[in-house]
mmCIF file of C-alpha atoms in Angstrom:
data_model
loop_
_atom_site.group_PDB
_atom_site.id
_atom_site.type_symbol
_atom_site.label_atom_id
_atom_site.label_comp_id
_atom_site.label_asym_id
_atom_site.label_seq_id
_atom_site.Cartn_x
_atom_site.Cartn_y
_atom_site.Cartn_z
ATOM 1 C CA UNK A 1138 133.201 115.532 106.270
ATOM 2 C CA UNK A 1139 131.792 116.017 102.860
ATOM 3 C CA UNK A 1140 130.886 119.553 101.263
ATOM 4 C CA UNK A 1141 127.064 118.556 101.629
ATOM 5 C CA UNK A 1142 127.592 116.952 104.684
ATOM 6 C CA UNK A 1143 128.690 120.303 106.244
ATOM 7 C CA UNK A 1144 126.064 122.643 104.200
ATOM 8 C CA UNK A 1145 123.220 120.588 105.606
ATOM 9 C CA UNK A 1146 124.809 120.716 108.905
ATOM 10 C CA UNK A 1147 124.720 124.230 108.577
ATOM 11 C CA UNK A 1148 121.097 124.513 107.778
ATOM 12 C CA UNK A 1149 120.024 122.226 110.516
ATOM 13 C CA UNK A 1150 121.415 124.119 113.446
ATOM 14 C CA UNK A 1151 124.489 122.191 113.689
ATOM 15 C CA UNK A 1152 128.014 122.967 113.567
ATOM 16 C CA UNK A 1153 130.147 121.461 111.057
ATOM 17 C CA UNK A 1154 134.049 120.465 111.235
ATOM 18 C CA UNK A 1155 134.262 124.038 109.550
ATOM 19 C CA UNK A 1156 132.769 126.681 107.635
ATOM 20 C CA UNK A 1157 131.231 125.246 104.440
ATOM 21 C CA UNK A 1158 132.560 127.281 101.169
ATOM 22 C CA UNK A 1159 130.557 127.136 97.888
ATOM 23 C CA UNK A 1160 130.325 128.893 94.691
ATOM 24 C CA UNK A 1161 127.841 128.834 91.794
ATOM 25 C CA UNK A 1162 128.581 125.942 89.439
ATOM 26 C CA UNK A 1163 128.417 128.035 86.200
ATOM 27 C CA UNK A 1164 130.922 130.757 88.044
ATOM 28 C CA UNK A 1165 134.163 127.957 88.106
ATOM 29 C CA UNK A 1166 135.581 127.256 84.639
ATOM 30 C CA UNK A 1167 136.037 123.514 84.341
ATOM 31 C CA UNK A 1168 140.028 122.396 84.414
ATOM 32 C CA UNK A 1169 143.052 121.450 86.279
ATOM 33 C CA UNK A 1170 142.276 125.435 88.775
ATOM 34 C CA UNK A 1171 138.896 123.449 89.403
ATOM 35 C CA UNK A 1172 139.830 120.310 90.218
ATOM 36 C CA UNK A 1173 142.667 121.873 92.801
ATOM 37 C CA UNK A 1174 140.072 124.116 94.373
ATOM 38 C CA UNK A 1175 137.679 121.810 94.417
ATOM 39 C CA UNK A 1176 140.039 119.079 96.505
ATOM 40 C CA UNK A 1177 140.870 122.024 99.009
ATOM 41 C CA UNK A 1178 137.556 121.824 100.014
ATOM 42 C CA UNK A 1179 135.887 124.471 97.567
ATOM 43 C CA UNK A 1180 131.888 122.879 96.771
ATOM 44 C CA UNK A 1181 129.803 123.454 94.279
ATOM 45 C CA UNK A 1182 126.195 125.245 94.177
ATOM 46 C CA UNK A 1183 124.504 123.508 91.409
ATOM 47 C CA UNK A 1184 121.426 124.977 90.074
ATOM 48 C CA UNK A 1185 117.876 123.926 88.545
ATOM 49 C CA UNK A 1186 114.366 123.759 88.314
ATOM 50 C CA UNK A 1187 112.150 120.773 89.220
ATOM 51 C CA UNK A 1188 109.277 122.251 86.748
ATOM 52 C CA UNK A 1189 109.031 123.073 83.105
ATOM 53 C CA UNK A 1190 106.898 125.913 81.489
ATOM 54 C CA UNK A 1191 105.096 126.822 78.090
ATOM 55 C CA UNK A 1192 102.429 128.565 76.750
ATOM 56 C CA UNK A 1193 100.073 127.069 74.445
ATOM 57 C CA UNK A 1194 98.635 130.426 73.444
ATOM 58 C CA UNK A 1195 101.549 132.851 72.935
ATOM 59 C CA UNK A 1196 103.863 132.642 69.795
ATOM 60 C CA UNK A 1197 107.621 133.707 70.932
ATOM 61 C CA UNK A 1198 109.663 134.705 67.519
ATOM 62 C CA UNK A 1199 113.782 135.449 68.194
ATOM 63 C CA UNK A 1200 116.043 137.219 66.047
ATOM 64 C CA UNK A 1201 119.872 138.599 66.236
ATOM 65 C CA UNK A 1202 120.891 141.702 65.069
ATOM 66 C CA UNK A 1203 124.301 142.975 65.871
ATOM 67 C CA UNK A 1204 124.543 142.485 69.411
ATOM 68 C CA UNK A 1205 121.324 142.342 70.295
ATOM 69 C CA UNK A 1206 118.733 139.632 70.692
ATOM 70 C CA UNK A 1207 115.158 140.701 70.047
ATOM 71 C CA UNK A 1208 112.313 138.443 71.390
ATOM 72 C CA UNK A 1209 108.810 138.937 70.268
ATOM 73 C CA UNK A 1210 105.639 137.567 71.997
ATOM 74 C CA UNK A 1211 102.177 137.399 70.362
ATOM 75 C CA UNK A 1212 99.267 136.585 71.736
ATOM 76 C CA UNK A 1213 95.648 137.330 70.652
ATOM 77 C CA UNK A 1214 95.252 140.447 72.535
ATOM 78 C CA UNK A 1215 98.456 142.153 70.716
ATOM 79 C CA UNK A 1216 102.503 141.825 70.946
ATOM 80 C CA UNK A 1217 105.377 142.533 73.599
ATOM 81 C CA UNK A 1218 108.861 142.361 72.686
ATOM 82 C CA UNK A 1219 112.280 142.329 74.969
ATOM 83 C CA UNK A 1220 115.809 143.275 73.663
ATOM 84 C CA UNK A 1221 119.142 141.716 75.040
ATOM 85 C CA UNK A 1222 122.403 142.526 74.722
ATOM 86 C CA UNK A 1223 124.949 140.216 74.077
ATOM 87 C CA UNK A 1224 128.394 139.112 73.490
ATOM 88 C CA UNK A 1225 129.227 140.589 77.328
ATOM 89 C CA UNK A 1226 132.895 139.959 78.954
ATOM 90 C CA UNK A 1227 131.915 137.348 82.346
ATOM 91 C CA UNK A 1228 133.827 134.973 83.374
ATOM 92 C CA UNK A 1229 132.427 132.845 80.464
ATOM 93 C CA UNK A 1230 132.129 134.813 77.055
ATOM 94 C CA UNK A 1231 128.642 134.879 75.643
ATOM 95 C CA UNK A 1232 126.840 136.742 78.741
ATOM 96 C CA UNK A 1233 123.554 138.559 78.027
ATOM 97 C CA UNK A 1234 122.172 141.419 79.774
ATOM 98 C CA UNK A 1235 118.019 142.693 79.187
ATOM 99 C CA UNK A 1236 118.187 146.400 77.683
ATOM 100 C CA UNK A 1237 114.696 146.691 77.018
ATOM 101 C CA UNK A 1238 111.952 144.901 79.240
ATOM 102 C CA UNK A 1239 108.637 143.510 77.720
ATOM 103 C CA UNK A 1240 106.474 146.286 79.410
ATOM 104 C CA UNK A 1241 107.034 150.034 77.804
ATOM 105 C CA UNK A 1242 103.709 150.745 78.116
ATOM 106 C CA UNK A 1243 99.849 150.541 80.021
ATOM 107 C CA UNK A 1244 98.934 148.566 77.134
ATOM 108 C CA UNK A 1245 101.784 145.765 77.178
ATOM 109 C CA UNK A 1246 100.189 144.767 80.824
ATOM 110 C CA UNK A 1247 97.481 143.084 79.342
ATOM 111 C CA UNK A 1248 99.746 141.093 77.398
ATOM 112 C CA UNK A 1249 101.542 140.134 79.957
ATOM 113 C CA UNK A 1250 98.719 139.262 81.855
ATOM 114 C CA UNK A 1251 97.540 136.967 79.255
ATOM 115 C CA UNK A 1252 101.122 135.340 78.597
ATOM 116 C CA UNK A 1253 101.087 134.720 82.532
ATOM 117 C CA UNK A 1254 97.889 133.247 82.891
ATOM 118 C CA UNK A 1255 98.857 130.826 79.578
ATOM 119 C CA UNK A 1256 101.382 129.597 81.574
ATOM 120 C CA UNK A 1257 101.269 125.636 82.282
ATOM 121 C CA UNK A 1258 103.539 124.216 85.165
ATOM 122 C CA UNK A 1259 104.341 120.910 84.675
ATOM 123 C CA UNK A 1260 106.723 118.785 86.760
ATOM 124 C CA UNK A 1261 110.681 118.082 85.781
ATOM 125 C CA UNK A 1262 112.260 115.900 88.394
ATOM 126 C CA UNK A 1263 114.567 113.871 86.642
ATOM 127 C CA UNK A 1264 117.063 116.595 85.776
ATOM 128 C CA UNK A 1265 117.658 116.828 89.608
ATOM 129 C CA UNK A 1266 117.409 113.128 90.110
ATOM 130 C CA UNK A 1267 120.429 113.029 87.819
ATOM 131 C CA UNK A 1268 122.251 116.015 89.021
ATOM 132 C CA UNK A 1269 122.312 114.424 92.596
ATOM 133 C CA UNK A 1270 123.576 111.349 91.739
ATOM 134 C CA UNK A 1271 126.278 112.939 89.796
ATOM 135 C CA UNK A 1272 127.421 115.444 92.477
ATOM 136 C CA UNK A 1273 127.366 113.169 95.220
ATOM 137 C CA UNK A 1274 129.086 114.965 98.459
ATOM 138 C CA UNK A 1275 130.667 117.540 96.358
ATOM 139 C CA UNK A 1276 128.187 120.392 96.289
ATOM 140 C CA UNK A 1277 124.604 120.792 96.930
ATOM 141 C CA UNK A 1278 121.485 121.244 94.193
ATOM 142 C CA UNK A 1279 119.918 124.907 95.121
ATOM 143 C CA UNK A 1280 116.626 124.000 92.939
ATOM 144 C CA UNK A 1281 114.969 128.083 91.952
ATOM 145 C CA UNK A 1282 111.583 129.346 92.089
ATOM 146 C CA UNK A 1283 110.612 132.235 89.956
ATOM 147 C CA UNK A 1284 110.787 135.823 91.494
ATOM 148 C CA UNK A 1285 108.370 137.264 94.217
ATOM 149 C CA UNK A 1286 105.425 138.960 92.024
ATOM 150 C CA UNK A 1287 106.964 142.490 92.911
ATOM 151 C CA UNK A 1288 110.286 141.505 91.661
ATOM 152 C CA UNK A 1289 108.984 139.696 88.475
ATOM 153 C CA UNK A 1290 107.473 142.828 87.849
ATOM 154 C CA UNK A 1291 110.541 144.794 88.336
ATOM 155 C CA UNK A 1292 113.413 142.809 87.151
ATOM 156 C CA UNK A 1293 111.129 140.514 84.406
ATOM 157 C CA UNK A 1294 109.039 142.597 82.558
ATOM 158 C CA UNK A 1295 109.446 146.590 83.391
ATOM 159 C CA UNK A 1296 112.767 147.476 84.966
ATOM 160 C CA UNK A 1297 113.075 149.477 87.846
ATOM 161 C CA UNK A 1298 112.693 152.965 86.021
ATOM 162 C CA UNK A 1299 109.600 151.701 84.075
ATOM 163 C CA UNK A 1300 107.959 150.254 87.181
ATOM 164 C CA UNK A 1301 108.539 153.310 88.958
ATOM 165 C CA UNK A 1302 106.590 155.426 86.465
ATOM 166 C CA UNK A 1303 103.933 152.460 86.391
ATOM 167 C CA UNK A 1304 103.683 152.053 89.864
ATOM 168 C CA UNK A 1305 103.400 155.985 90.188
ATOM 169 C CA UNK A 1306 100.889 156.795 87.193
ATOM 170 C CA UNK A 1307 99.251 153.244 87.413
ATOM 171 C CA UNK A 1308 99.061 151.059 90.087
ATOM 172 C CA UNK A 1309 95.941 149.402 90.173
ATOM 173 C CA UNK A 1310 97.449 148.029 86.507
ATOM 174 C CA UNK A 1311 100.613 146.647 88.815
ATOM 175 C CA UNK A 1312 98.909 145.359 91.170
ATOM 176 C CA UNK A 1313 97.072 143.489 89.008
ATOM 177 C CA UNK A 1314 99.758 142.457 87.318
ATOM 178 C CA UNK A 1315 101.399 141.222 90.519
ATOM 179 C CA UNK A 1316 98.019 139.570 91.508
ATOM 180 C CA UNK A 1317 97.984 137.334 88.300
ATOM 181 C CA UNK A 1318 101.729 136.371 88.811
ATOM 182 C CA UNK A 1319 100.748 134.977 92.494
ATOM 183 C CA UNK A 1320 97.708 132.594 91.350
ATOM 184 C CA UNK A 1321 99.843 131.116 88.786
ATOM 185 C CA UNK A 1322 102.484 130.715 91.285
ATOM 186 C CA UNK A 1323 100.651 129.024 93.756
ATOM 187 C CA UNK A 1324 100.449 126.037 90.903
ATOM 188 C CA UNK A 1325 104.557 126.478 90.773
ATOM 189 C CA UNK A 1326 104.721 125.537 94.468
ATOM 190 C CA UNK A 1327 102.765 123.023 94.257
ATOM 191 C CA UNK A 1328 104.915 121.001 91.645
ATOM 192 C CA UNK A 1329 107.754 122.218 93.652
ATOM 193 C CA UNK A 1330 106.721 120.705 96.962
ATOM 194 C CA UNK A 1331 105.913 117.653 95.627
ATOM 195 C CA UNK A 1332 109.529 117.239 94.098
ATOM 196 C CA UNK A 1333 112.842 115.720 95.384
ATOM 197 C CA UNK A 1334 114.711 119.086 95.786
ATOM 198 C CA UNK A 1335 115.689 119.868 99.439
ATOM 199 C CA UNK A 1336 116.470 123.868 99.277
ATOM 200 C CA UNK A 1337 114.295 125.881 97.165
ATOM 201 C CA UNK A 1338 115.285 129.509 96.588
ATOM 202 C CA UNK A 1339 112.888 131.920 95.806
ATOM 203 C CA UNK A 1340 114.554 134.329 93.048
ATOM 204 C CA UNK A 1341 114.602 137.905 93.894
ATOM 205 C CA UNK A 1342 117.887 140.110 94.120
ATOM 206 C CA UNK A 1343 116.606 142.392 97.056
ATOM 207 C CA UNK A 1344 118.506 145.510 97.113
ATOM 208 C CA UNK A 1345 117.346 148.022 100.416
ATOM 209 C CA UNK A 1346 118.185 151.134 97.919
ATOM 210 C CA UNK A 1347 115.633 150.139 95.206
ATOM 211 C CA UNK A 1348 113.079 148.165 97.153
ATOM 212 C CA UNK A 1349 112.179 150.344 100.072
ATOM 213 C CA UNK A 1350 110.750 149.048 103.369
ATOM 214 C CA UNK A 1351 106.973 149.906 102.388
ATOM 215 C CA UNK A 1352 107.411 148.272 99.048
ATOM 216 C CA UNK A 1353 108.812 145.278 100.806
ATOM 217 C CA UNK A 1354 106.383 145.270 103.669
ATOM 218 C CA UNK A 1355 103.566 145.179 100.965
ATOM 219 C CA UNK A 1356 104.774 143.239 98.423
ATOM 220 C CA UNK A 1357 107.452 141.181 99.223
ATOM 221 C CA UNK A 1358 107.258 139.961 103.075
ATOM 222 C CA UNK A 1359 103.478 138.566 102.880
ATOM 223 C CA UNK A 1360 103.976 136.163 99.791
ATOM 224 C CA UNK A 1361 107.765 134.901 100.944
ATOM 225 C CA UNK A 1362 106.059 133.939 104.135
ATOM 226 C CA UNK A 1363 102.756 132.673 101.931
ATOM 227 C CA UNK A 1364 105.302 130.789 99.685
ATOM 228 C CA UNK A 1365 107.615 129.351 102.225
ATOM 229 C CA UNK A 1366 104.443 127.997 103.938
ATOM 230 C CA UNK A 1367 103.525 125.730 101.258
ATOM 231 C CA UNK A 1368 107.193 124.548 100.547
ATOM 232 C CA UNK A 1369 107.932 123.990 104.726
ATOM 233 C CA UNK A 1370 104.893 121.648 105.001
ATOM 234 C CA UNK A 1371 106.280 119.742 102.328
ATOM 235 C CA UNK A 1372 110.216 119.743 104.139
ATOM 236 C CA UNK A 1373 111.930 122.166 102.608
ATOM 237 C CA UNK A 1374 114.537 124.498 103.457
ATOM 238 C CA UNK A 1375 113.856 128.038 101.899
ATOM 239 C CA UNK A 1376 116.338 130.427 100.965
ATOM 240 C CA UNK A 1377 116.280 133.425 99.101
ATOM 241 C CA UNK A 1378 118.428 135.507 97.062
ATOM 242 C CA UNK A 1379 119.626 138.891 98.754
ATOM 243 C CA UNK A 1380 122.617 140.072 97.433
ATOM 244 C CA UNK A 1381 122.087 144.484 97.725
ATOM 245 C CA UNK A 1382 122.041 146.515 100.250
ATOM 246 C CA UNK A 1383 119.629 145.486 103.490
ATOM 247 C CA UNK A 1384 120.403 147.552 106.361
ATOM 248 C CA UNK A 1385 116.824 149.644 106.093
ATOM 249 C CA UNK A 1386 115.055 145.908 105.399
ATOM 250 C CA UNK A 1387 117.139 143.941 107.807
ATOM 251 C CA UNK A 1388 113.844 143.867 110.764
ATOM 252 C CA UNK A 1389 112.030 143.148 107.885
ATOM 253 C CA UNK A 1390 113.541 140.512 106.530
ATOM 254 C CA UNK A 1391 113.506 139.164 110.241
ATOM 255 C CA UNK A 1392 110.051 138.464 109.840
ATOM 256 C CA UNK A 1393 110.426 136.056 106.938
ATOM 257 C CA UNK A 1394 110.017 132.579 107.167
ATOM 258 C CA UNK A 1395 113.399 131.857 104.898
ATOM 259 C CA UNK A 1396 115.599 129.801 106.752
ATOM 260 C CA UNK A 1397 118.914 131.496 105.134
ATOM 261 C CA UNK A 1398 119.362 134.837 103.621
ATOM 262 C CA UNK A 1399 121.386 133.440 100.212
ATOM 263 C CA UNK A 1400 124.205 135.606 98.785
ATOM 264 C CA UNK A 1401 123.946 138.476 102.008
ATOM 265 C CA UNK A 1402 126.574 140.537 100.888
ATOM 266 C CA UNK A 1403 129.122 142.234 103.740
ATOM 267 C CA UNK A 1404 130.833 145.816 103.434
ATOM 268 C CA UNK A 1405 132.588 147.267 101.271
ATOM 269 C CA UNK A 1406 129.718 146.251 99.035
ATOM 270 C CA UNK A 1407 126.841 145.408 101.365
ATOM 271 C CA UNK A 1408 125.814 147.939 104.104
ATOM 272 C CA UNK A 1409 124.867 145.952 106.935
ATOM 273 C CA UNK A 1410 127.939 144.562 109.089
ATOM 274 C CA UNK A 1411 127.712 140.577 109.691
ATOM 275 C CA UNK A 1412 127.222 140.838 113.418
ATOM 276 C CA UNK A 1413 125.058 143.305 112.596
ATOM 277 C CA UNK A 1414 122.839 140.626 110.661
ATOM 278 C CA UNK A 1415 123.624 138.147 113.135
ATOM 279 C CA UNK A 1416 122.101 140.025 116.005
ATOM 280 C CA UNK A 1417 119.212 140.498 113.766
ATOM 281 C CA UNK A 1418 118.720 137.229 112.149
ATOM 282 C CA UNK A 1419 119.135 134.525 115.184
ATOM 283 C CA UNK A 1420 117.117 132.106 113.603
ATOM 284 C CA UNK A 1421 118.676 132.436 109.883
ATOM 285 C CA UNK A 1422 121.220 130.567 107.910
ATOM 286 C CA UNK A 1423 123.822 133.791 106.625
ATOM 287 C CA UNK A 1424 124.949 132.347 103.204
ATOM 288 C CA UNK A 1425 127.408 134.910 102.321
ATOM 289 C CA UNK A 1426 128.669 136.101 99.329
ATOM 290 C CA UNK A 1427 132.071 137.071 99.152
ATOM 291 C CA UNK A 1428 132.295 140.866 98.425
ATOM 292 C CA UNK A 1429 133.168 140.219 94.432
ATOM 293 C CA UNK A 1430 135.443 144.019 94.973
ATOM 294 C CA UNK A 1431 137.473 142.765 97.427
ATOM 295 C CA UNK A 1432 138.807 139.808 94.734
ATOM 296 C CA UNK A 1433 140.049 142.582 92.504
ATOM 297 C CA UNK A 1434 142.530 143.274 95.402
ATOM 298 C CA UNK A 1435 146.205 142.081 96.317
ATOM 299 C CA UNK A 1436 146.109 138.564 97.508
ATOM 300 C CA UNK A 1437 147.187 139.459 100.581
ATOM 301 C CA UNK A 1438 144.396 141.980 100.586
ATOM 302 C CA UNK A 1439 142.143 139.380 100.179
ATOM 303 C CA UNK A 1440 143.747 136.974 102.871
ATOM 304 C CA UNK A 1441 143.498 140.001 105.735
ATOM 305 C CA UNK A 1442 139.592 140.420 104.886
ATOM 306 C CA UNK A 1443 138.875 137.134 104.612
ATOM 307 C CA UNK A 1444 140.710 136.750 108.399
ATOM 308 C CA UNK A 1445 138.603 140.158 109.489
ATOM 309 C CA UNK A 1446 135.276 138.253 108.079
ATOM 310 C CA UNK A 1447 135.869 135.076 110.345
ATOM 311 C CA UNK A 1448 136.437 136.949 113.350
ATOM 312 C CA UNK A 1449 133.235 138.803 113.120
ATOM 313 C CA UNK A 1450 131.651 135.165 112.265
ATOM 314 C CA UNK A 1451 132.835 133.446 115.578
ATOM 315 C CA UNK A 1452 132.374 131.202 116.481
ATOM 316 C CA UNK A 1453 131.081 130.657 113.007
ATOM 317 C CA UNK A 1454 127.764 128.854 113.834
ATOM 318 C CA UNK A 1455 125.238 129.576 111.034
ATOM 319 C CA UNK A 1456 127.105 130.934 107.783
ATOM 320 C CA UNK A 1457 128.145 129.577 104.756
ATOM 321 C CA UNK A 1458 130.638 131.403 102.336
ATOM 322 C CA UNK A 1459 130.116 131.290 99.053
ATOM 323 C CA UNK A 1460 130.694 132.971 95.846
ATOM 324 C CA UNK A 1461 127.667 134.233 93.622
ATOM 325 C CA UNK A 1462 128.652 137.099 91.571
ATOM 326 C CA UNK A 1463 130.915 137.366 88.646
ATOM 327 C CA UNK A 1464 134.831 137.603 89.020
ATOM 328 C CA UNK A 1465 136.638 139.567 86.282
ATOM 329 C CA UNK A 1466 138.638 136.688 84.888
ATOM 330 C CA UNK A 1467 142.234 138.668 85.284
ATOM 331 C CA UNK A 1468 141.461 138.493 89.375
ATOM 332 C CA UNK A 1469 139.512 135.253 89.294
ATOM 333 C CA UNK A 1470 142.155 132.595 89.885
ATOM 334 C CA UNK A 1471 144.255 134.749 92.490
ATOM 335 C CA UNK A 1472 141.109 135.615 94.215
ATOM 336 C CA UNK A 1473 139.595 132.605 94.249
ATOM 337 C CA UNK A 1474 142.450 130.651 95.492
ATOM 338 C CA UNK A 1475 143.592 133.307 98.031
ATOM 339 C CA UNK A 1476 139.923 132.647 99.420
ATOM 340 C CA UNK A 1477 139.732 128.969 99.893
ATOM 341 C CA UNK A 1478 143.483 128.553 101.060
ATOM 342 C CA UNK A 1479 142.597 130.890 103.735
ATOM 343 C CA UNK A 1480 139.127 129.615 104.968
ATOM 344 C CA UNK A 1481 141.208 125.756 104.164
ATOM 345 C CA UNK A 1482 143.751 127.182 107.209
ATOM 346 C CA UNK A 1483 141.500 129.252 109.204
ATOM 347 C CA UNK A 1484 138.189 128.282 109.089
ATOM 348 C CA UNK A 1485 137.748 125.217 111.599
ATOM 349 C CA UNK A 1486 135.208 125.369 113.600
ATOM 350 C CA UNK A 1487 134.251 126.841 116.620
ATOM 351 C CA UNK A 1488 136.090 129.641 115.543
ATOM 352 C CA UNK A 1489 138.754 130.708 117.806
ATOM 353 C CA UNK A 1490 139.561 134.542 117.458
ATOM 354 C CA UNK A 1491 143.003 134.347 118.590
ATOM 355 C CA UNK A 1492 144.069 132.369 116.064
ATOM 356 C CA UNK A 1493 142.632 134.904 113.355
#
């Protein structure tokens, strides 16, 4: 059974010959490790978009200094600039990281209100046309949607200590903000749903410690469902990124209309216990990320968790494992193959617990 085969199996209620194992495309360094993981049965979650964006109104200057990137946007009601760091140690040299965030103040929300508004969505299918055909069986093409307007908000243009101080001083301005960023996304889904892509995930990085229940009740539960809506009436499966915390959102996130939770992490990193989230979520997909601490262990470390993880997964209908976090790259290779030679041995499925 192919990689795909066995995702969409997954994702349509079925059970494959065993559990489907994936990890981000840009996260596995391309050589002969690759090609041997990838032939034990290792798959490949390829991202991209199906749209393209500009702004025929706002002016976007860049320049380096040091290690820092500084982006400036003008527009005719005034300027907003971000800072990123970069030259970071991932798994690929060259990372970036956002130290400042294009909001510092009440006044840079009106700019960003304008530069959102500017924004023109305009379809892009042939970049996943082409990716398909390449990949064949090998993988599947997660195609991303921006943020939720909350986490936009948060994670694009204040960070969480800024929003906080908005959202507490100000938020009639956030809500507005948030308000602009969900009539210019309705356009997004629409391009969206009228593309080839088959799973959509809507951005977000939900953590249960930083987003709290009411915040997610408000702002993040009503448009997933609103989104998801428009994107299910065109076939498509809906997944979203939620890779904190999620014990104090799990009934929440029960009343979503995603059909998988993408990147739930497990203890030690996660809080909520998988058959904790499977009692929870019946009708979800749990596409797991592999706790990224629990690679910078002993390989035989890893191979003893990985064994505890199945058990609590029998008899493994509805998950995916996958990798979508960083490795350091002194525990990637030993982690990584410690993880798929183990689900390679163990993970046929049903999942029989006496042979974990």
């Amino acid at each position: 059974m192919e990689i795909a085969e066995r995702v969409y199996a997954v994702l349509r209620g079925e059970m494959p010959d065993r559990v489907p194992q994936l990890i981000y495309s840009n996260h596995l360094p391309r050589g002969s490790f690759e090609r041997r993981m990838r032939s034990m049965g290792l798959g490949l979650d390829v991202r991209c978009r199906v749209y393209r964006t500009y702004t025929p109104n706002v002016k976007t200057e860049t320049r380096t200094v040091g290690d820092y990137i500084y982006t400036v946007y003008s527009t005719p009601l005034g300027k907003v600039y971000s800072k990123r760091r970069i030259n970071l140690k991932f798994q690929f040299p060259g990372g970036t990281w956002v130290v400042e965030h294009p909001v510092k103040k009440l006044e840079d929300i009106q700019v960003v209100k304008f530069i959102v508004d500017d924004t023109v969505y305009e379809p892009y299918y042939e970049v996943y046309n082409q990716i398909e055909e390449d990949l064949g069986g090998d993988g599947v093409i997660t195609c991303g949607a921006d943020y939720t307007p909350l986490m936009k908000v948060i994670i694009g243009f204040m960070g969480f200590r800024n929003f906080a101080l908005m959202y507490r001083r100000n938020p009639e301005a956030v809500e507005e903000l948030i308000e602009t960023l969900d009539r210019k996304y309705i356009e997004m889904y629409k391009v969206i749903a009228r593309s080839p892509a088959r799973i959509v995930r809507i951005g977000d990085n939900i953590d249960g410690v930083m987003i709290s229940p009411s915040l997610f009740e408000r702002y993040c539960l009503p448009y997933y469902n609103k989104y998801a809506e428009t994107l299910k009436e065109a076939g498509k499966i809906v997944i979203s990124h939620m890779d904190g915390r999620l014990r104090n959102l799990k009934d929440l996130i029960a009343k979503t209309r995603l059909d998988a939770v993408e990147a739930f992490t497990p203890p030690p990193m996660g809080d909520l216990p998988v058959k904790e989230a499977r009692e929870t979520w019946k009708d979800k997909v749990i596409w797991m990320n592999f706790p990224e601490e629990v690679f910078l262990r002993p390989a035989e470390q890893i191979r003893d968790y990985t064994l505890k993880l199945l058990k609590e997964m029998t008899p493994g209908t509805g998950y995916i494992v996958s990798i979508t976090e960083d490795v350091p790259p002194e525990h990637f290779r030993k982690g990584v193959e410690t993880l798929t030679e183990t689900l390679q041995r163990y993970g046929v499925l049903p999942l029989d617990p006496k042979l974990l």
